[in-house]
Amino acid sequence: MKKLWNNKNHDQIFEFCEEYKDFISQNKTERECVISIREMAKKEGYKDLKEIINSATPLKAGDKVYATNLDKCIFLFKIGSRPISDGMRILGAHIDSPRLDLKPNPLYEDGPSKIALFDTHYYGGIKKYQWTALPLAIHGIVCKKDGSTININIGEEAQDPVFCITDLLPHLDRDNSRAAENKINGENLNVIVGGIPVDEKTEKPVKKAILNILKTKNIEEDDFISAEIEVVPAGKARDMGLDRSFILGYGQDDRICAYTSLKAMFDSDENQFTLAGMFVDKEEVGSQGASGMQSLFFEDMVAEIANLMGETSPLSVRRALRNSFMLSSDVTAGFDPNYASAFDANNDAFLGKGISFNKYTGSRGKSGANDASPEYIAKIREILDKNEINYQLTEMGKIDQGGGGTIAYITANYGMNVIDCGCPLLNMHAPWEISSKTDIYDAYRCYKAFLSIKD
Ligand code: MN
Ligand code: MN
């Protein structure tokens, strides 16, 4: 643990964070992240692995490829000069964030109030009351039966309307006080979408009027069945504090690590080991599903790449995975002065003290934890110190206070070395999360240095 702010890099830190703020402001769903990452990768010379497989083009050192699954996760590879069976250098982050999803039949009108609302089903670990009484945006995709798709993004531009979930006024909520979490349940999270009726005679006249508006965008009520629409906080990420040392933004868990990993991969000049960048979905709900880390998609892509590199034995894939070094890049809880009793000040992460490593995550007696080996940690310390990168070795809160998981335990199943490492946040999983700019830059520098780690 070294100095709080590295003033030597002050200008670079602020400059880097401007682009980071743009990234998280423009990419608020996993799909939007995949599309942006793919476009950025293409500009860096990455090619679609699918096309390379189809044309059976051999891969050689220096080649760069990407593989997308369901447009909800994306993997980047930069081929090294050594055989892939020697292992890869892997940065893995997730691009899904807690939010509210529209239910399959979302639109309804409340009888007495004549207000039209969208019914939602929350995704990930949220404190439900935090999602009330703030401006919300709607992002997503509607898939039509004819195969066409309609992209939705409403609430981000200054002239756009926004949406809101109500909370009860304090005047009528005398027994509320601090029991907010118990008062607002998942079924209360209904988003107001309209209040003007078509006419007096029609049944459910406000719902009808909303359906008319949707029709002008080629969306029928039934189309919600084949849609994926997410309700997220409206507005851009912003500098926070008089000194602008912090960033307040949505989805920093875990796009803060995704963006810094991506930039590190683009800027790395490592050419011996094959580099891999993982940007996966579903971490917030357990990493299942075709686009989550538990899917075999990553392993399959490694097999395809090994094959195109001329390593055709199935053993190469096993060796490539087993011999890899990985950073499971995910955020952790920053010590919060307002809730100090939840933390162990000697062992928790502080904002501004650099990138944070968790030897183990999990809960209770480390249940569900990946446990990084001290040999591996020593190797990482060496490279971080050599590059003068600020870092901290931390836990996540006091013992038995709670806990959490990442994707580390999944890739650890291959026998590879992996450790959790990311920026500490305040307000984690709240609609607006807080990060420290200096940690973001340390994360970028840490990931870049890590990619050049040798055997
Ligand atoms: Mn996370
Ligand atoms: Mn999370």
Short mmCIF file of N, CA and C and ligand atoms in Angstrom, two decimals, residues 253 283-284 429, ligand 2:
data_model
loop_
_atom_site.label_atom_id
_atom_site.label_comp_id
_atom_site.label_asym_id
_atom_site.label_seq_id
_atom_site.Cartn_x
_atom_site.Cartn_y
_atom_site.Cartn_z
N ASP A 253 -19.91 -1.82 -11.60
CA ASP A 253 -19.79 -3.27 -11.42
C ASP A 253 -20.42 -3.92 -12.63
N GLU A 283 -23.01 -12.76 -14.73
CA GLU A 283 -22.27 -12.93 -13.48
C GLU A 283 -23.14 -12.58 -12.29
N GLU A 284 -23.98 -11.57 -12.46
CA GLU A 284 -24.80 -11.10 -11.34
C GLU A 284 -25.87 -12.10 -10.92
N HIS A 429 -23.80 -1.92 -6.43
CA HIS A 429 -25.13 -2.45 -6.79
C HIS A 429 -26.26 -1.43 -6.62
MN MN B 2 -22.04 -7.48 -8.69
#
